[in-house]
Short mmCIF file of C-alpha atoms and ligand atoms in Angstrom, two decimals:
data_model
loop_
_atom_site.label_atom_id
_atom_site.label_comp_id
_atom_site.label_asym_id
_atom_site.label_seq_id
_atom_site.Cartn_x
_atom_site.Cartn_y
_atom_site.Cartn_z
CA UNK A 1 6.56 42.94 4.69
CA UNK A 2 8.20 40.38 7.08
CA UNK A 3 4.82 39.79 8.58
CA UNK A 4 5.62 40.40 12.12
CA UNK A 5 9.03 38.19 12.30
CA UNK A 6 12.25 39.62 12.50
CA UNK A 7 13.59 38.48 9.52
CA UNK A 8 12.96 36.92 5.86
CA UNK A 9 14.41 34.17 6.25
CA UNK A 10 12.35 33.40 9.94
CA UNK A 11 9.03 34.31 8.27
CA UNK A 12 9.84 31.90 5.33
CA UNK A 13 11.07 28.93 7.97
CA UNK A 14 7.30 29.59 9.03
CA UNK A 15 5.77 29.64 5.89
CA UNK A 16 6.55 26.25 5.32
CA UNK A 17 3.39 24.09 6.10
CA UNK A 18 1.54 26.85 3.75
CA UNK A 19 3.94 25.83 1.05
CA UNK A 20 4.19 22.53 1.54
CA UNK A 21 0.36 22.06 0.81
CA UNK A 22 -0.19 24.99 -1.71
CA UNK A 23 2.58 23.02 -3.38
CA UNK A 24 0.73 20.05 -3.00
CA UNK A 25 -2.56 21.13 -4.29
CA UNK A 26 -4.05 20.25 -7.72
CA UNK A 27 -1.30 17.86 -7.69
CA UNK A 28 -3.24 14.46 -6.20
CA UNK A 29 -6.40 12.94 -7.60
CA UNK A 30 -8.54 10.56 -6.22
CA UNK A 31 -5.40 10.00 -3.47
CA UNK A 32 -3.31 9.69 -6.23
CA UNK A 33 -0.15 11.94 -7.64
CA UNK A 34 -1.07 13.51 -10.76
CA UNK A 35 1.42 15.24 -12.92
CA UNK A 36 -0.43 15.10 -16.09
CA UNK A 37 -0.79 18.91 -16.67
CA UNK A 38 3.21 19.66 -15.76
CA UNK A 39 4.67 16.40 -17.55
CA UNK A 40 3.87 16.30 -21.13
CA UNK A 41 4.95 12.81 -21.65
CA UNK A 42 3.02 10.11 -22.80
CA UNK A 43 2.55 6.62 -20.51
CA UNK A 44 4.77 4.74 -23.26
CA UNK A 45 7.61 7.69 -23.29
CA UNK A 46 7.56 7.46 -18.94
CA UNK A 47 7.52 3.95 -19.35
CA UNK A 48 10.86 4.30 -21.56
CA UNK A 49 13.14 6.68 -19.31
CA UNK A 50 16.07 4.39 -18.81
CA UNK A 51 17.77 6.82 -16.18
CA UNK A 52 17.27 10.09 -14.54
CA UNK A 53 19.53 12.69 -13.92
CA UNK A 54 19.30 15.43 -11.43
CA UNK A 55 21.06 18.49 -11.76
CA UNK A 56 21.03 21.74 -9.49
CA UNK A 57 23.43 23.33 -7.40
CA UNK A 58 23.57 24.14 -3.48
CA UNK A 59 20.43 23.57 -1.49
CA UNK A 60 18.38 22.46 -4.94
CA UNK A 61 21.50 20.02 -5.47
CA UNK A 62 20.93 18.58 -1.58
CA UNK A 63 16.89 18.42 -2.59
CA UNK A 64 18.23 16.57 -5.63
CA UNK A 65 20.00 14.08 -3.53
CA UNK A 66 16.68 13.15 -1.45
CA UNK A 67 15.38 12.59 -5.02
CA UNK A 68 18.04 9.60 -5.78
CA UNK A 69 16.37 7.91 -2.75
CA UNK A 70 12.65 8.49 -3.28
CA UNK A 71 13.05 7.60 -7.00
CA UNK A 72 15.17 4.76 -6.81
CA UNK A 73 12.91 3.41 -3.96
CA UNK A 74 9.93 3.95 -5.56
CA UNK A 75 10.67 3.69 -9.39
CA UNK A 76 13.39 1.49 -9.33
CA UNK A 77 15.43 3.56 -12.32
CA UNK A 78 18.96 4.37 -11.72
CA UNK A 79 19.42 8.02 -10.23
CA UNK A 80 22.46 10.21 -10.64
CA UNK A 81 22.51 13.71 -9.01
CA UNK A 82 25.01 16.03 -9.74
CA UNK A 83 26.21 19.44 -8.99
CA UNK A 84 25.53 21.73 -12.06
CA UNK A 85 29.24 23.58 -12.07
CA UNK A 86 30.43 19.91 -12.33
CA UNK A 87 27.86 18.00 -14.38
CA UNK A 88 28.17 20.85 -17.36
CA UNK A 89 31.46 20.42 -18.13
CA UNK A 90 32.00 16.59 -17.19
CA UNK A 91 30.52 14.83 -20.54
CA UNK A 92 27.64 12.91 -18.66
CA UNK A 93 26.09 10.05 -20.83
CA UNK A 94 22.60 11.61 -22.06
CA UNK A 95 20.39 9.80 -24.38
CA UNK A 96 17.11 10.64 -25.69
CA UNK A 97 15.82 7.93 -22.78
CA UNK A 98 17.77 10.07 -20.23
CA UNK A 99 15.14 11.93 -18.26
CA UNK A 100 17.06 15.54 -16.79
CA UNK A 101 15.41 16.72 -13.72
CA UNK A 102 17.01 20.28 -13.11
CA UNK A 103 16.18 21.93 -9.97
CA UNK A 104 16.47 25.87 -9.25
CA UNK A 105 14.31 28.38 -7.14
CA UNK A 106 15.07 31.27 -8.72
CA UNK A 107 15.05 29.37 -12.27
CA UNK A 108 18.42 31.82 -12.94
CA UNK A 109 21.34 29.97 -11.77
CA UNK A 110 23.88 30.10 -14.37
CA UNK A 111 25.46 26.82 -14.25
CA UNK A 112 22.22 24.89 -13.60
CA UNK A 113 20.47 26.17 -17.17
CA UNK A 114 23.84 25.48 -18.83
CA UNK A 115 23.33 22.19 -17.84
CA UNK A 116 19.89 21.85 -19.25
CA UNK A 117 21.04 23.66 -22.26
CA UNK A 118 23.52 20.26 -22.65
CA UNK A 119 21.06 18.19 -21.90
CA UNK A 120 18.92 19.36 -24.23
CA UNK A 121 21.45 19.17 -27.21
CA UNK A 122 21.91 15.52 -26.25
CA UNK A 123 18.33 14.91 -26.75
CA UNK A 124 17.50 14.29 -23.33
CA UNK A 125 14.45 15.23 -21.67
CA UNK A 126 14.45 18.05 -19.56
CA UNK A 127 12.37 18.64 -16.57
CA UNK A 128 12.59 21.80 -14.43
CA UNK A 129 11.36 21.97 -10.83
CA UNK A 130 11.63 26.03 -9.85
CA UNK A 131 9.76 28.32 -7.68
CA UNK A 132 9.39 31.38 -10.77
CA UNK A 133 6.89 31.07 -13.16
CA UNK A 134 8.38 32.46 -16.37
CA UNK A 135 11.82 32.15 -15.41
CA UNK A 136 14.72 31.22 -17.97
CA UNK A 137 14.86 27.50 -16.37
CA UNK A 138 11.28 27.09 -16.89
CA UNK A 139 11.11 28.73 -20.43
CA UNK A 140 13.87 26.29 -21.56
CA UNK A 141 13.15 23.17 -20.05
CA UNK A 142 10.46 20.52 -21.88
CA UNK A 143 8.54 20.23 -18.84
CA UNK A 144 7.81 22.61 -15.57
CA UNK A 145 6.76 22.06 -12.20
CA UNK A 146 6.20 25.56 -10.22
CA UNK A 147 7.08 24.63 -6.63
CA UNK A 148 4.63 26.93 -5.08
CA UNK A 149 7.04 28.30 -2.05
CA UNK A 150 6.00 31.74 -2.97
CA UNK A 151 9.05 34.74 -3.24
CA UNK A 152 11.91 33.43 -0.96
CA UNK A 153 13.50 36.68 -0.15
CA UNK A 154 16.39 35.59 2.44
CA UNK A 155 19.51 34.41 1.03
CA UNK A 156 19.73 30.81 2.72
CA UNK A 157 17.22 28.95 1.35
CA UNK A 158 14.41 27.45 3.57
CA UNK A 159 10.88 27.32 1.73
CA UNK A 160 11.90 26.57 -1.43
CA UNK A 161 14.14 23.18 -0.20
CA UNK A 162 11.12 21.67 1.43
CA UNK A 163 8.73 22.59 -1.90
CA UNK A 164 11.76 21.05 -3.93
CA UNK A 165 11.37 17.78 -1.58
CA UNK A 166 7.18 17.77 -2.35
CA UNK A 167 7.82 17.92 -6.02
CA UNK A 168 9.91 14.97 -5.68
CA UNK A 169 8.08 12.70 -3.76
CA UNK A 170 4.90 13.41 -6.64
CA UNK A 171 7.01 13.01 -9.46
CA UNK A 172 8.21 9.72 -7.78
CA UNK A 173 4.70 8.40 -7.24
CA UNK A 174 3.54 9.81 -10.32
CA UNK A 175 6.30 7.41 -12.33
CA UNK A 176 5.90 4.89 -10.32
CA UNK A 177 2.07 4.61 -10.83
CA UNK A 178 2.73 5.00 -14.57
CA UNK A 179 5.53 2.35 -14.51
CA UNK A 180 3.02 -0.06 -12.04
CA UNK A 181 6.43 -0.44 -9.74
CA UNK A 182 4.00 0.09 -6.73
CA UNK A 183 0.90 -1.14 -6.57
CA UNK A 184 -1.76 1.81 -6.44
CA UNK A 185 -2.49 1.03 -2.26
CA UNK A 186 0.95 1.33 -1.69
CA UNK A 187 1.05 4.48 -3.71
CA UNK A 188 -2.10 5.54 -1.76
CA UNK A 189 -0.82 5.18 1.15
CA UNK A 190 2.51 7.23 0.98
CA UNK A 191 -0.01 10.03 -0.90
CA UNK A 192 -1.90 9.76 2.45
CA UNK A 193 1.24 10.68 4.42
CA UNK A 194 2.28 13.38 1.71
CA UNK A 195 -1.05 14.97 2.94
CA UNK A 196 -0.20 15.16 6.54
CA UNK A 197 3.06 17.02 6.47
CA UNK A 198 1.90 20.53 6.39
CA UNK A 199 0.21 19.69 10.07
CA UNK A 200 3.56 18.11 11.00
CA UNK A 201 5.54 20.68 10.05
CA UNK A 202 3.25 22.94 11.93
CA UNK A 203 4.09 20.68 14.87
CA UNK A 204 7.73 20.52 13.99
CA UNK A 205 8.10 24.31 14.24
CA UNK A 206 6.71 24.41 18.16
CA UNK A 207 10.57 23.27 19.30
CA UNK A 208 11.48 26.34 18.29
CA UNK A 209 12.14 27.93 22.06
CA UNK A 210 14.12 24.77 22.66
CA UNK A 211 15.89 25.61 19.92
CA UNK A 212 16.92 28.28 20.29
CA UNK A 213 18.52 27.98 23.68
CA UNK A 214 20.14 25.04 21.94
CA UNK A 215 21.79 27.63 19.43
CA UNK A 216 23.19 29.68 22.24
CA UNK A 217 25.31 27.24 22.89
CA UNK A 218 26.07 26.45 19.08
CA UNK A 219 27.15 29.99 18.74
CA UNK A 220 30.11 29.44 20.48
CA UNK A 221 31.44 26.89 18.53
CA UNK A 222 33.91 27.47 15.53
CA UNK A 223 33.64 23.81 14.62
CA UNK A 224 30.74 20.76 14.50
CA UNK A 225 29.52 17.98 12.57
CA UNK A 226 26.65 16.42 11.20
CA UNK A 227 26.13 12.72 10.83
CA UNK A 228 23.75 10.74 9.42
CA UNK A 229 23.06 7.63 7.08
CA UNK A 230 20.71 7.76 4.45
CA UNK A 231 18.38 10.33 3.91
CA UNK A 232 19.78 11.80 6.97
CA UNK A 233 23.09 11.73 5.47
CA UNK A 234 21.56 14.46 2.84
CA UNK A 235 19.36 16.34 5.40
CA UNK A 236 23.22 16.62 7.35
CA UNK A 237 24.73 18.43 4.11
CA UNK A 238 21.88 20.70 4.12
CA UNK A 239 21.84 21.30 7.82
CA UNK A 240 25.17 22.00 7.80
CA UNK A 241 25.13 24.26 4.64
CA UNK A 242 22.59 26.61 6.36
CA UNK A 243 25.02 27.09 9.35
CA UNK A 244 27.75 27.75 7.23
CA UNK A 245 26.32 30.34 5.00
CA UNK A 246 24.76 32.36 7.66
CA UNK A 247 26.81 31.95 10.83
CA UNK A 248 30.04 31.30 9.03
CA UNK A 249 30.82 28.37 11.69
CA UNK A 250 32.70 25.64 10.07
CA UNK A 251 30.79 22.82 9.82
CA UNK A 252 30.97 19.25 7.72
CA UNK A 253 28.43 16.83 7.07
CA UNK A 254 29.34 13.17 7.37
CA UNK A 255 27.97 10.17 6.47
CA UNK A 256 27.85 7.70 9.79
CA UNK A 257 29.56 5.22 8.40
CA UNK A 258 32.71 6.83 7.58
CA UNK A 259 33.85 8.07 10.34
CA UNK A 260 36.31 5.76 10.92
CA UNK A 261 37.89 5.87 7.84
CA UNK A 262 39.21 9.00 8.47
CA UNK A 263 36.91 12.04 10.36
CA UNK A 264 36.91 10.42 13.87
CA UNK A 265 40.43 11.69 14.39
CA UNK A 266 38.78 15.13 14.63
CA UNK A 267 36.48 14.21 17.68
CA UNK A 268 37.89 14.89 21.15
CA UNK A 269 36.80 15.93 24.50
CA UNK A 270 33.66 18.89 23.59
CA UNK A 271 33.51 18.86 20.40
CA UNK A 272 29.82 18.93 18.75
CA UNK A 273 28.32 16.90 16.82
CA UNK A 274 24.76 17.02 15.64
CA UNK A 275 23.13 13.26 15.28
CA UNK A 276 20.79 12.66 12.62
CA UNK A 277 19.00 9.50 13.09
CA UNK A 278 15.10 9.37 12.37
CA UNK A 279 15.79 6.48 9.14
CA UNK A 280 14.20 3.44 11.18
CA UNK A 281 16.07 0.94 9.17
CA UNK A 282 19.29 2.51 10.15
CA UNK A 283 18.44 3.31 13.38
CA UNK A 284 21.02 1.08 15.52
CA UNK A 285 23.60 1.31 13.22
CA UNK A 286 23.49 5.08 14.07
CA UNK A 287 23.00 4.29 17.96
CA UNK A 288 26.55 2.53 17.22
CA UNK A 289 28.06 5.69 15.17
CA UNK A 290 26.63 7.89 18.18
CA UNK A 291 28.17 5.62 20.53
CA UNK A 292 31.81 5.56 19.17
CA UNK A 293 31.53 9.97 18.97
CA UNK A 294 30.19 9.42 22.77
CA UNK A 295 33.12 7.36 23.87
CA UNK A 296 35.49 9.94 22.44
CA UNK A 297 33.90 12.86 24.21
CA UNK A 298 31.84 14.22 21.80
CA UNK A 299 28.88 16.70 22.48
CA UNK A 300 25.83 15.18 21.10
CA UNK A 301 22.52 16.47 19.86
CA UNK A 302 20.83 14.40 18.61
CA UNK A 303 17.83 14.58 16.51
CA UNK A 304 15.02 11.85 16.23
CA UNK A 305 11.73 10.25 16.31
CA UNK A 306 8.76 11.31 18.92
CA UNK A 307 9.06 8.20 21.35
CA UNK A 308 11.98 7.09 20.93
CA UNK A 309 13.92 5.41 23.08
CA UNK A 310 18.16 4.74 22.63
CA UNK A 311 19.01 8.31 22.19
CA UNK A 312 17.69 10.03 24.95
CA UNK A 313 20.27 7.46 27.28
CA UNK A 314 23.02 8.82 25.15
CA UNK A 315 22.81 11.98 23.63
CA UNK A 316 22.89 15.21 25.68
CA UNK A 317 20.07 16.71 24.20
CA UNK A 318 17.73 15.26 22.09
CA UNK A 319 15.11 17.03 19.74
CA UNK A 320 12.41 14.89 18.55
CA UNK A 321 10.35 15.15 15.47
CA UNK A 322 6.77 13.59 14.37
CA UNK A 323 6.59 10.36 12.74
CA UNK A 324 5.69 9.50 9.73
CA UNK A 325 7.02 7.46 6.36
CA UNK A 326 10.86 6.71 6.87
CA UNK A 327 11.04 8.23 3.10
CA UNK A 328 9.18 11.38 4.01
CA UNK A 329 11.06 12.42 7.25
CA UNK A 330 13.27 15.36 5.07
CA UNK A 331 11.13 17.42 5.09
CA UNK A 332 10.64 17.53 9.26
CA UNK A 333 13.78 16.81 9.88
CA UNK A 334 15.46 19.96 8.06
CA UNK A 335 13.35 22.47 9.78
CA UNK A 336 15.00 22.37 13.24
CA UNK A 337 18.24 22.35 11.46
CA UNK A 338 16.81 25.56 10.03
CA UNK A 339 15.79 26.93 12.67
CA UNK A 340 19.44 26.08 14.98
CA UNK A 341 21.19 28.05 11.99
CA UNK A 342 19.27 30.84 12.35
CA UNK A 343 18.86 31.31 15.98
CA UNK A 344 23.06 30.99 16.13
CA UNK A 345 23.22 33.50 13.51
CA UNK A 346 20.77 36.32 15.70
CA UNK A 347 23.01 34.89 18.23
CA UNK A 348 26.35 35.95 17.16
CA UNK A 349 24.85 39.32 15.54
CA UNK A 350 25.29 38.82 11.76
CA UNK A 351 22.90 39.75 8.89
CA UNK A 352 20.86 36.54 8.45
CA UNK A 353 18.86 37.50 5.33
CA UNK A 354 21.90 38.90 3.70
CA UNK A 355 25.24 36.85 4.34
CA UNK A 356 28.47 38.12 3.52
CA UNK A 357 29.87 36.86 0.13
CA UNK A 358 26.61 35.89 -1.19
CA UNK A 359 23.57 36.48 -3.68
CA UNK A 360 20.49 35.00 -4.07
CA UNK A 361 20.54 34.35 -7.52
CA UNK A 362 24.08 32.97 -9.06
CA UNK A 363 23.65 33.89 -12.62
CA UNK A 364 27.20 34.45 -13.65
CA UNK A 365 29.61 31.13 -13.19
C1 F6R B 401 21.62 28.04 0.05
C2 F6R B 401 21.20 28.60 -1.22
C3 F6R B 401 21.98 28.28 -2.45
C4 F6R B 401 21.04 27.99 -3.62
C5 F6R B 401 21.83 27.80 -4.92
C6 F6R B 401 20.91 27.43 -6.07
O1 F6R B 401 20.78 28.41 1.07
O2 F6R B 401 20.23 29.29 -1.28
O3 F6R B 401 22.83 27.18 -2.23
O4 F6R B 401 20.28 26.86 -3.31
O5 F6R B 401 22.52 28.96 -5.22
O6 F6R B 401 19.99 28.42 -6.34
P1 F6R B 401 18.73 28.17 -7.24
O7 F6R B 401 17.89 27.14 -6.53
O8 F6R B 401 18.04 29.48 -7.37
O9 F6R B 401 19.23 27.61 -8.55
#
């Protein structure tokens, strides 16, 4: 049932260039995003969504966070994202133009369908992006999109996260070709790259004995951090929620930027920190961030583009992944952050499929 891999949760890490294009197919048409058969609305009613919403809770909530950045860059509407446990009982301003995006991959988390339950009463659109076909999230909600990760067994989710992050990037196209904010070459070309990341994550996934001496070493630790800016920044949170869940080593996730308002008081002499830094655009501003850890003693490993250049002076290990779109990177760069969880978690002997404290499917608040 594992199909030769030692665990769930290592098979589904694998299974992710299959799910990334079965999640992908019957979803572009004539190189173009087509949502036509999971969004019901009409050109004028897309053309009216005033804001979006996106509403989910752990990793779905960190895949809704990529979505603020795709849409916004694409789509140029106003993006909010918020956790589900918060978003429920916070009185968010929903209108009938309010466009709810909730995203869950078993479709049962409790405080993710209240949500869409409010949103519903408010009038809002609701949009579901889950991995169950029939579940009570995609029952309820207006309009469905079945990420097609197939059954994610393991507790930490893997699979699913990267499915979640292909649904986005089509709806964003898809609105954006509806709402002409892109011309359609433009739109083209980021399908193009879309198309190309199941052999990339394929190529992604051959660091994986590098990584895993890497992890030995992570093991050890009972603290690190993540940095990032960006999209990075919300690859970091998930990155650093897989360790946490499964290897129960403290971790935080940092934005770059703020470190020294505050978190750069924590790095001395050996402590790790994991360097996110694959956003072109934000590049030297992270060499900078990776610097001022550096100068303080920090541990790097740092995590970038093939070729590249400025990190490989500084870090002390560097793990490179393909390049493609700036935009698209997530979806590489979460699977050797995956893969470092797990490989610390065989490393320090706990259950990786089945973490203490935790259930795969959070249907009571
Ligand atoms: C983390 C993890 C959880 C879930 C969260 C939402 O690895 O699996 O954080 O992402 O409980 O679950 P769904 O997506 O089923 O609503």
């Amino acid at each position: 049932e594992k199909g030769g891999y030692d665990h769930f949760m290592l098979k589904e890490i694998h299974e992710q260039p299959r799910a990334i294009r079965d999640t992908l197919t019957g979803r572009v048409k004539g190189g173009q995003a087509d949502l036509s058969r999971e969004i019901a609305l009409s050109p004028e009613e897309i053309r009216e969504i005033e804001r979006i919403h996106f509403v989910a809770c752990g990793t779905a909530y960190h895949a809704g966070l990529v979505g603020k950045y795709v849409i916004e860059e694409l789509v140029r509407i106003p993006v909010e994202v918020d956790v589900a446990s918060e978003y429920r009982y916070r009185n968010p301003i929903l209108t009938p133009r309010t466009l709810v995006v909730v995203v869950s991959q078993s479709g049962e988390t409790a405080d993710t369908l209240a949500a869409l339950r409010e949103a519903k009463k408010a009038g809002s659109r609701v949009l579901a992006i889950t991995n169950v076909v029939g579940s009570t999230v995609a029952r309820e909600a207006d309009d469905v999109f079945i990420t097609q990760a197939g059954p994610e067994i393991a507790v930490a989710s893997t699979k699913a996260y990267t499915s979640q992050l292909i649904a986005i990037y089509l709806l964003g196209l898809y609105l954006a070709r509806i709402r002409r904010t892109r011309s359609e070459a433009e739109l083209a070309e980021v399908v193009k790259h879309l198309e190309e990341l199941p052999e990339l994550a394929e190529r992604t996934l051959e660091m994986e004995d590098t990584i895993r001496r890497l992890a030995a070493e992570i093991a050890k630790k009972e603290d690190l951090f993540y940095i990032g800016r960006g999209l990075d920044y919300a690859v970091s949170l998930e990155g650093s929620l897989k360790l946490k869940e499964i290897t129960y080593i403290h971790s935080e996730a940092y934005t770059a930027g703020e470190l020294k308002h505050g978190t750069l008081a924590l790095i001395e002499e050996g402590v790790p920190v994991i360097a996110l830094a694959t956003q072109t655009s934000l590049y030297d501003k992270m060499v900078s961030n990776i610097e001022e850890v550096k100068a303080r003693g920090a541990q790097v490993l740092g995590l970038a583009l093939e070729g590249d250049a400025e990190l490989h002076k500084l870090a002390d290990e560097v793990l490179t992944i393909p390049r493609t779109l700036s935009f698209l990177t997530p979806v590489l760069t979460v699977i050797p952050l995956q893969l470092l969880a797990y490989h610390a978690c065989v490393a320090r002997g706990y259950d990786v499929d089945k973490p203490r404290n935790l259930a795969k499917s959070v249907t009571v608040e």
